[in-house]
PDB file of C-alpha atoms in Angstrom:
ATOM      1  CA  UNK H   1      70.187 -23.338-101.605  1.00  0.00           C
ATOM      2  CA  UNK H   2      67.247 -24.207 -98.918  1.00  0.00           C
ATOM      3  CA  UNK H   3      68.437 -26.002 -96.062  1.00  0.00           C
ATOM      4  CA  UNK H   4      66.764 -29.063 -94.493  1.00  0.00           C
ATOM      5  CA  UNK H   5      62.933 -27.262 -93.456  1.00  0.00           C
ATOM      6  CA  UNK H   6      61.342 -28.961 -90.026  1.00  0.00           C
ATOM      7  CA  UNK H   7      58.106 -27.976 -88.169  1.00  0.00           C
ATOM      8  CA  UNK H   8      56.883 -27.584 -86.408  1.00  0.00           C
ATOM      9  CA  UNK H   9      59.386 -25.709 -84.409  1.00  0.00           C
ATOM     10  CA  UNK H  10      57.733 -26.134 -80.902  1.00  0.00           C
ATOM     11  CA  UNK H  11      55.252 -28.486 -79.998  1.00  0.00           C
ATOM     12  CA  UNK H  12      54.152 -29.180 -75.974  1.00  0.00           C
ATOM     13  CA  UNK H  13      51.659 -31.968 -75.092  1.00  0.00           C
ATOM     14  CA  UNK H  14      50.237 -33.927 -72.602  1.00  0.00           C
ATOM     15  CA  UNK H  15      51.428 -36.948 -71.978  1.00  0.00           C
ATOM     16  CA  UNK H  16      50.057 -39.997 -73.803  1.00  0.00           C
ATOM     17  CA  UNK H  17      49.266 -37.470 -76.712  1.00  0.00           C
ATOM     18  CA  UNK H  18      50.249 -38.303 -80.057  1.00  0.00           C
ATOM     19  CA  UNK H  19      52.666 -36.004 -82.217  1.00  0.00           C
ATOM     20  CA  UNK H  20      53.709 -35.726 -85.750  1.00  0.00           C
ATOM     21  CA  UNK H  21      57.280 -33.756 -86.962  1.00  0.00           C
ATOM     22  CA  UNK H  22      57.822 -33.553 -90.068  1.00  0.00           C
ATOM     23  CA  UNK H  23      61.078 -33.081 -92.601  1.00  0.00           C
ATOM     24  CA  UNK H  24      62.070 -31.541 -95.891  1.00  0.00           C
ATOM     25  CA  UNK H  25      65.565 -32.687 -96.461  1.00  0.00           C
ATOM     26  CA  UNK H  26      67.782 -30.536 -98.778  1.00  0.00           C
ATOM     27  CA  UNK H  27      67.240 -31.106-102.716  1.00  0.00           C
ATOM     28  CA  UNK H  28      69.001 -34.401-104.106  1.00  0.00           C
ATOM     29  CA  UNK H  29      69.896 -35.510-100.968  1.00  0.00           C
ATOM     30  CA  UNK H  30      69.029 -39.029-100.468  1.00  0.00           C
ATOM     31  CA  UNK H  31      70.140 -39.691 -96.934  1.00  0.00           C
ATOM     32  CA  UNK H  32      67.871 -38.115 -94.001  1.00  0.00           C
ATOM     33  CA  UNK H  33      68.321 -38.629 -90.558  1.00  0.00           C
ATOM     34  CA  UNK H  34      66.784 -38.297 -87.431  1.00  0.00           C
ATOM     35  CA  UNK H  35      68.280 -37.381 -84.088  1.00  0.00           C
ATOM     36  CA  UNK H  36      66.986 -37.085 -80.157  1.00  0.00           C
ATOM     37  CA  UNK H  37      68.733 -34.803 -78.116  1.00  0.00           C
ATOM     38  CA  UNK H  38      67.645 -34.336 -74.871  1.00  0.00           C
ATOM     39  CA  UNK H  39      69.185 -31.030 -72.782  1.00  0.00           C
ATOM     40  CA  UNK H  40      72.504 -31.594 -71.822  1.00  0.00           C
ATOM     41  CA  UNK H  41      73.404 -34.396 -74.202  1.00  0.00           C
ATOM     42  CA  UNK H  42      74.650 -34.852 -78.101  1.00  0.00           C
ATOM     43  CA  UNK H  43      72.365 -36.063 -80.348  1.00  0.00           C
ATOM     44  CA  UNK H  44      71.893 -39.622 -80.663  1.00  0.00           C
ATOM     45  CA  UNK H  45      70.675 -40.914 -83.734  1.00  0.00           C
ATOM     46  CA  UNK H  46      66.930 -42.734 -83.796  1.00  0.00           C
ATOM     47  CA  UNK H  47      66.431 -43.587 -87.724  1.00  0.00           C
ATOM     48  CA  UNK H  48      68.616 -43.171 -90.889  1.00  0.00           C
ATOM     49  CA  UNK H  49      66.780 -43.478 -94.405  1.00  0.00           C
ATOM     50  CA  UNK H  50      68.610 -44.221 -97.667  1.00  0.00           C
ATOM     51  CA  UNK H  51      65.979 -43.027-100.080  1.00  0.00           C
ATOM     52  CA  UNK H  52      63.031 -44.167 -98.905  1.00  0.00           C
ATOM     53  CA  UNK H  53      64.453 -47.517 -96.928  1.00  0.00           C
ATOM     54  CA  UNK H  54      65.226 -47.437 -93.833  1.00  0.00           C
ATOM     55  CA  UNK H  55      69.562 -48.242 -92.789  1.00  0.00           C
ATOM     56  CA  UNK H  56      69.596 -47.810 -89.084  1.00  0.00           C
ATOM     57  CA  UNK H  57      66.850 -47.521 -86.416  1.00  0.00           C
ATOM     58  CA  UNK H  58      68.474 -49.679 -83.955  1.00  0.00           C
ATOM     59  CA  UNK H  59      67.633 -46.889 -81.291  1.00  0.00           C
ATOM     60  CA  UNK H  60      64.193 -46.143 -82.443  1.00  0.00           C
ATOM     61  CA  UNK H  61      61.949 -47.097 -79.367  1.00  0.00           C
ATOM     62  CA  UNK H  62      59.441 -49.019 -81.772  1.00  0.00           C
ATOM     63  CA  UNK H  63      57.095 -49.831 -79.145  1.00  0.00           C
ATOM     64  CA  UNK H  64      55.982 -45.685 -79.416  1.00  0.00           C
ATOM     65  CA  UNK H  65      58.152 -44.253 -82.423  1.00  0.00           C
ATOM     66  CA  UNK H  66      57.952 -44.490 -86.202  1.00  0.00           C
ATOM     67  CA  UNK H  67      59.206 -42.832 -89.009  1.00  0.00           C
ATOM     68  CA  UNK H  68      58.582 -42.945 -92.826  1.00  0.00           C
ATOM     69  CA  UNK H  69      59.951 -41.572 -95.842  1.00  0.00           C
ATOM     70  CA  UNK H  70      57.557 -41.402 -98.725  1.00  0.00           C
ATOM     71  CA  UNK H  71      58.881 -41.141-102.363  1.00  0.00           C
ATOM     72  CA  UNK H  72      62.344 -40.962-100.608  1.00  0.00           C
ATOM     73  CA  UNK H  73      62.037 -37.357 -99.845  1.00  0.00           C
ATOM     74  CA  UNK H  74      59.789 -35.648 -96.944  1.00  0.00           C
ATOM     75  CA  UNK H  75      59.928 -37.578 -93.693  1.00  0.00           C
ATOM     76  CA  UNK H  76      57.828 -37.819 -90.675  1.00  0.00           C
ATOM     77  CA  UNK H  77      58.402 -38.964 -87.267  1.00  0.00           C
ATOM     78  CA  UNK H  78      55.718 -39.871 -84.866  1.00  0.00           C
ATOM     79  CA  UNK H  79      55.268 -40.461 -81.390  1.00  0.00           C
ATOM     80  CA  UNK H  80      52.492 -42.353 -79.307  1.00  0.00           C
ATOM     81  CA  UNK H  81      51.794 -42.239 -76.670  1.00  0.00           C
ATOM     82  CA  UNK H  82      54.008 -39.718 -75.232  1.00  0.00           C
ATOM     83  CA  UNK H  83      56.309 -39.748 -72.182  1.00  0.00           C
ATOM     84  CA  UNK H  84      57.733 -37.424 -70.374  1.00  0.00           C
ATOM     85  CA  UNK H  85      61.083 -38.797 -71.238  1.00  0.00           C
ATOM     86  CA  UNK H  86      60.438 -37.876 -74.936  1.00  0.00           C
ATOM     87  CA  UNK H  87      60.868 -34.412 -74.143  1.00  0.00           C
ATOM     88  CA  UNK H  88      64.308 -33.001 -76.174  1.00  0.00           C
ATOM     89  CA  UNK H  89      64.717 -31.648 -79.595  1.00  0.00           C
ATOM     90  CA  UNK H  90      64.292 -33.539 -82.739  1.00  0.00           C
ATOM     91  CA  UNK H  91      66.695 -32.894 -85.411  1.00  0.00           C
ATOM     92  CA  UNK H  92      66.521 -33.582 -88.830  1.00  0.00           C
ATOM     93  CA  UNK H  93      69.543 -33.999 -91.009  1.00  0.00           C
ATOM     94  CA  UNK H  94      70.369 -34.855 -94.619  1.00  0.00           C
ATOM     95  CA  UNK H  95      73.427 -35.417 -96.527  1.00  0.00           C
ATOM     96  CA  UNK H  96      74.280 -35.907-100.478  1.00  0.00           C
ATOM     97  CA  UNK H  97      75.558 -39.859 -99.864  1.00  0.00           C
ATOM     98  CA  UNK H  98      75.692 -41.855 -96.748  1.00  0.00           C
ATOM     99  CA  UNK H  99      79.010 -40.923 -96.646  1.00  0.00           C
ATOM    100  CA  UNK H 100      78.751 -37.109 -96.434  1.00  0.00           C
ATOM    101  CA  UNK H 101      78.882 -34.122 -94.475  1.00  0.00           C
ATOM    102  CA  UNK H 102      75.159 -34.030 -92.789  1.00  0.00           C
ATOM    103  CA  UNK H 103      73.544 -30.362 -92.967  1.00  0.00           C
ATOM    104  CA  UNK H 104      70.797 -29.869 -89.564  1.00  0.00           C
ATOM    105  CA  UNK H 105      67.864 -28.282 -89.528  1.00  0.00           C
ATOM    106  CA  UNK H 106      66.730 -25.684 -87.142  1.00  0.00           C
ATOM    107  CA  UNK H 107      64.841 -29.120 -84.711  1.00  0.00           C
ATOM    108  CA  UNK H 108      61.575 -29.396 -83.588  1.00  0.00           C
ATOM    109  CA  UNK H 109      61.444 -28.888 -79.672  1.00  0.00           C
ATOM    110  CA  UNK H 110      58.812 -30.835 -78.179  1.00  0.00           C
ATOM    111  CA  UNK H 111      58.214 -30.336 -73.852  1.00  0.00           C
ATOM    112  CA  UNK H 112      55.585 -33.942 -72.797  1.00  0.00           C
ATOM    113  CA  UNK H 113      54.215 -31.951 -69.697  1.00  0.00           C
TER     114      UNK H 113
ATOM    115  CA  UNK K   1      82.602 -49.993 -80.915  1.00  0.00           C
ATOM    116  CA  UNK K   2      82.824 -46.296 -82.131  1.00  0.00           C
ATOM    117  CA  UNK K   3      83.187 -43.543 -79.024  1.00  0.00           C
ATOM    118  CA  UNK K   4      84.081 -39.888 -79.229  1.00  0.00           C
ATOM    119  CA  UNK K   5      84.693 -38.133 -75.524  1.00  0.00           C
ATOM    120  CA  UNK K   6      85.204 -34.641 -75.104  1.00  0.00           C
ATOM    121  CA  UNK K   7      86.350 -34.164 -71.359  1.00  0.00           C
ATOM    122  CA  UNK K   8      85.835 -30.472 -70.964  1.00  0.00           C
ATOM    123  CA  UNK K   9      81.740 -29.636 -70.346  1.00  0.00           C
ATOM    124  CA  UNK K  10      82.414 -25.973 -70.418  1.00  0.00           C
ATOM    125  CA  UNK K  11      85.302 -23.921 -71.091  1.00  0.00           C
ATOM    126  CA  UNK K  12      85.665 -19.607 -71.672  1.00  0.00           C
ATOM    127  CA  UNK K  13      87.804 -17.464 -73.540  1.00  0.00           C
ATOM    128  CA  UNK K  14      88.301 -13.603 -73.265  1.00  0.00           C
ATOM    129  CA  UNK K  15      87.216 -11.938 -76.694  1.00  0.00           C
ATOM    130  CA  UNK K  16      90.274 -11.370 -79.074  1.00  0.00           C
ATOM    131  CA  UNK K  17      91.865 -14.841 -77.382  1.00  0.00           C
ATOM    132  CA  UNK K  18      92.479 -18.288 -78.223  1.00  0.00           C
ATOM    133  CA  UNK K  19      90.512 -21.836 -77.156  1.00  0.00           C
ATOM    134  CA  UNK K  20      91.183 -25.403 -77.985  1.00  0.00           C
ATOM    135  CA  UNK K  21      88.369 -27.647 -77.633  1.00  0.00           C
ATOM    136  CA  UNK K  22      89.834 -31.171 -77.073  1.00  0.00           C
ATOM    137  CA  UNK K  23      88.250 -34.550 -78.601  1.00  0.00           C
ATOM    138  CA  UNK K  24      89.397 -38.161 -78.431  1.00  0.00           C
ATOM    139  CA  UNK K  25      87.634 -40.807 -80.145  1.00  0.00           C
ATOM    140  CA  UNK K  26      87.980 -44.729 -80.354  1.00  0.00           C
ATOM    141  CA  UNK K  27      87.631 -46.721 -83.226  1.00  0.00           C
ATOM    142  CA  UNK K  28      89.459 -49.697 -85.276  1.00  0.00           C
ATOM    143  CA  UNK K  29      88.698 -48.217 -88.665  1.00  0.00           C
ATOM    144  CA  UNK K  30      91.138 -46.666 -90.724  1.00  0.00           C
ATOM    145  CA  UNK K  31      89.188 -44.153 -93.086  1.00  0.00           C
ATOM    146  CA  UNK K  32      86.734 -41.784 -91.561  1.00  0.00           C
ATOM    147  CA  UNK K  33      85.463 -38.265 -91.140  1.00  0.00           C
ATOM    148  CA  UNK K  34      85.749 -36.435 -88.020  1.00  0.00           C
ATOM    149  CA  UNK K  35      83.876 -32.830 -87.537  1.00  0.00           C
ATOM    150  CA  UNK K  36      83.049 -30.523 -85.535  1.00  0.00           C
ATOM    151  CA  UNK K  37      79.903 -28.957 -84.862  1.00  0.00           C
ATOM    152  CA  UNK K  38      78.601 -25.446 -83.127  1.00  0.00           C
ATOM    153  CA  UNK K  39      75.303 -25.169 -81.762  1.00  0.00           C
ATOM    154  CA  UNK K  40      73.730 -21.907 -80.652  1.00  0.00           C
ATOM    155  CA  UNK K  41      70.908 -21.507 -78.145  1.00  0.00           C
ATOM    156  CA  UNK K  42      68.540 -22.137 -81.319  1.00  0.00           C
ATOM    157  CA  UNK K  43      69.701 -26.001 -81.140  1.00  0.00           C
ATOM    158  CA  UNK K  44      70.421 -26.023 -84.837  1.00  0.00           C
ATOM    159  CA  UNK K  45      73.750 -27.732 -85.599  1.00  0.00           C
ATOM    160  CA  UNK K  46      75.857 -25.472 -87.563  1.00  0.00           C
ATOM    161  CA  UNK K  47      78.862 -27.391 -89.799  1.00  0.00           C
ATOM    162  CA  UNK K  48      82.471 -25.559 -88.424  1.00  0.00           C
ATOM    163  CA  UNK K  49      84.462 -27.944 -90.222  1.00  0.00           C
ATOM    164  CA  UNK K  50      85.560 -31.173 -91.347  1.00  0.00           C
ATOM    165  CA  UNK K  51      88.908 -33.670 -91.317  1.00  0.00           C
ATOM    166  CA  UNK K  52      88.954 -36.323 -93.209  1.00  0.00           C
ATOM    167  CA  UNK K  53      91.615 -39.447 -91.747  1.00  0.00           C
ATOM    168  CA  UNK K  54      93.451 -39.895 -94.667  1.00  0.00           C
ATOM    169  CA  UNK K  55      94.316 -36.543 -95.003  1.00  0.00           C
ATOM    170  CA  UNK K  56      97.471 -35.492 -93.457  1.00  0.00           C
ATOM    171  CA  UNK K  57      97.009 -32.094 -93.111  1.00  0.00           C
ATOM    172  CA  UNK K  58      94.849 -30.278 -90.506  1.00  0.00           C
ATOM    173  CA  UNK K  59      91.529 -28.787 -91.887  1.00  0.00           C
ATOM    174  CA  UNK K  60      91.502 -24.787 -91.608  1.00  0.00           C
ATOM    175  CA  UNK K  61      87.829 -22.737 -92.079  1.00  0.00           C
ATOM    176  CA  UNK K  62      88.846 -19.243 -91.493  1.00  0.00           C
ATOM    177  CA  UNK K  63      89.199 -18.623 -87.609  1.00  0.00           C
ATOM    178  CA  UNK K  64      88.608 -22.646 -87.346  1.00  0.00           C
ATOM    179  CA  UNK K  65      91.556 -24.781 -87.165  1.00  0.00           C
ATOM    180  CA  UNK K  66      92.093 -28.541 -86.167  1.00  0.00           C
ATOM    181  CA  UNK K  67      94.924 -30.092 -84.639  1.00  0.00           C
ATOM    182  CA  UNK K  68      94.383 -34.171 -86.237  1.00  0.00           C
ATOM    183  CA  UNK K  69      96.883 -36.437 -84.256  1.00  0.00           C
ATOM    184  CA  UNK K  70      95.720 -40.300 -86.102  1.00  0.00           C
ATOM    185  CA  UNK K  71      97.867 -42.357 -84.021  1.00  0.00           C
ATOM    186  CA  UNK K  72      96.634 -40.464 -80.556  1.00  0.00           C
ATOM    187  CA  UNK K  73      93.138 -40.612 -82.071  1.00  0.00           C
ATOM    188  CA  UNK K  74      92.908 -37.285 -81.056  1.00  0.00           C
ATOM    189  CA  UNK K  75      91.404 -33.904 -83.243  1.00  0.00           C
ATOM    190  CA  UNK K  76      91.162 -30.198 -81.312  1.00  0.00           C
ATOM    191  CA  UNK K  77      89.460 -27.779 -82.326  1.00  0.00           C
ATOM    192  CA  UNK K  78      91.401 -24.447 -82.218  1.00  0.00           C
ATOM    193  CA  UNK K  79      89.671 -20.967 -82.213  1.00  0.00           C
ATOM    194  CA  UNK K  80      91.609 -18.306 -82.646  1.00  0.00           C
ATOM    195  CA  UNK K  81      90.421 -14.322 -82.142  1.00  0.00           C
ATOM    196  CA  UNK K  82      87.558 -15.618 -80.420  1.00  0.00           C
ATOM    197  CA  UNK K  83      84.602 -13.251 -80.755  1.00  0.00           C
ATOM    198  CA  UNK K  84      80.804 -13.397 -78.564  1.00  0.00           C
ATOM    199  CA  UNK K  85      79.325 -15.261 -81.612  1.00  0.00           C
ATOM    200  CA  UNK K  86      81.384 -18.164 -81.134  1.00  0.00           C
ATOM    201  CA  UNK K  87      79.471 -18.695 -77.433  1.00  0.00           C
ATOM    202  CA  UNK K  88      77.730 -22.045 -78.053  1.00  0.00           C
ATOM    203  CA  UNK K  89      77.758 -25.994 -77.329  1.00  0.00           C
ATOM    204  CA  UNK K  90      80.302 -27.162 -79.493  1.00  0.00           C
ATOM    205  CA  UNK K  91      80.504 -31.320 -80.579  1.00  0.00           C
ATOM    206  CA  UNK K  92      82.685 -33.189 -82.026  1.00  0.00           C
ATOM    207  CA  UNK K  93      81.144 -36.046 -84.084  1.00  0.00           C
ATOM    208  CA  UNK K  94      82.878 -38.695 -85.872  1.00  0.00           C
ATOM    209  CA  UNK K  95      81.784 -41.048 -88.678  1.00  0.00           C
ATOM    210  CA  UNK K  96      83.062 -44.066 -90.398  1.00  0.00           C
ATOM    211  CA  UNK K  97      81.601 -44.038 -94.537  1.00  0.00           C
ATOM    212  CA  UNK K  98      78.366 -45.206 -94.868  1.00  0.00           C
ATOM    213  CA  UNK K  99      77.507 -45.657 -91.198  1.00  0.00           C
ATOM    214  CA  UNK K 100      76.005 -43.092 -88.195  1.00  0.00           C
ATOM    215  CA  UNK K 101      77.539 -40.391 -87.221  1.00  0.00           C
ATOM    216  CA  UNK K 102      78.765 -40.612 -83.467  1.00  0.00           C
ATOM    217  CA  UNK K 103      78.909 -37.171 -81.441  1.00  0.00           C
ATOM    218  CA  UNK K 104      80.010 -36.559 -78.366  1.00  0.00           C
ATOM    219  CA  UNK K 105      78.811 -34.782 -75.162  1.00  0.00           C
ATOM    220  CA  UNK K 106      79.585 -31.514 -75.980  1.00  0.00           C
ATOM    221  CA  UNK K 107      81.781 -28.522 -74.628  1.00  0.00           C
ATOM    222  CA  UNK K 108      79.562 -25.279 -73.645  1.00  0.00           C
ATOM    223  CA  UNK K 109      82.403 -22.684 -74.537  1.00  0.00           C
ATOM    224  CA  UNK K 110      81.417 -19.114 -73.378  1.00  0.00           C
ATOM    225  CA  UNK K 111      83.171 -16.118 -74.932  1.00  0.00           C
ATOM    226  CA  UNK K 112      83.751 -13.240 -72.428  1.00  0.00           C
ATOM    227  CA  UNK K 113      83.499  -9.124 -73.314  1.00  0.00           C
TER     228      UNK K 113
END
């Protein structure tokens, strides 16, 4: 079975660049997740999807993040404009139900310079 | 409020030994997951295994064993014949059904030749 497929793995820009990650969640699952974690911290959650609606983004900064989940199955996360506080790896996740083991992917590392 | 707190940032173990990781977490739920996660220096989360509340007995995966105290809110990780792959950032990560997952801060647990 393929596991949940991110890229891309490594991404550095400048500040107030735009940048795009993008998910494949594992087949039939129908809850995808994305995390922030920054070096030295756990992952803290930034937008859950249900299909392709959206549970939880209470801690999705708005004002420069958004995420989408077409045809509830690929998902892509955006950022603009950049900070240098966005630097940390984004994780994708998925799980069968919302109530589930969640199954990572290998995170997208992104370094705002 | 959900919390989970793990109070050691970094522990070792001599190869062959045995380490408990120690988690608390906080919460006025009564059925929930608790898990434990290992992640490498590739940042992608890797399950190590899972307890879930109602079950009395503690979770075993091989090496992998948890020591689930409800009433202490309390759930150790215990790994036994520790061996160099085991050297990562281990979190423990709690979740109540249909909600986020909450991790904690992590415990950097370095295996020694």
């Amino acid at each position: 079975e393929a596991g949940v497929a991110q890229s891309p793995r490594y991404k550095i820009i400048e500040k107030r660049q735009s940048v795009a990650f993008w998910c494949n969640p594992i087949s039939g699952h129908a809850t995808l997740y994305w995390y922030q974690q920054i070096l030295g911290q756990g992952p803290k959650l930034l937008i859950q999807f249900q299909n392709n609606g959206v549970v939880d983004d209470s801690q999705l900064p708005k004002d420069r993040f958004s995420a989408e989940r077409l045809k509830g199955v690929d998902s892509t996360l955006k950022i603009q404009p950049a900070k240098l506080e966005d630097s940390a790896v984004y994780l994708c996740a998925s799980s069968l139900t919302a109530g589930n083991t969640i199954y990572f992917g290998e995170g997208s590392w992104l370094t705002v310079v | 409020a959900q919390t989970v707190t793990q109070s050691q940032p970094e522990m070792s173990v001599q190869e062959a030994e045995t380490v408990t990781l120690s988690c608390t977490y906080d919460t006025s739920e009564n059925n929930y997951y608790l898990f434990w996660y290992k992640q490498p220096p590739s940042r992608q989360m890797i399950l190590v295994i899972r307890q879930e509340a109602y079950k009395q007995q503690n979770a075993t995966e091989n090496r992998f064993s948890v020591n689930f105290q409800k009433a202490a809110k309390s759930f150790s990780l215990k790994i036994s014949d520790s061996q160099l792959g085991d050297t990562a950032m281990y979190f423990c990560a709690f979740r109540v059904t249909g909600n986020q997952f909450y991790f904690g801060t992590g415990t950097s647990l370095t295996v020694i030749p």
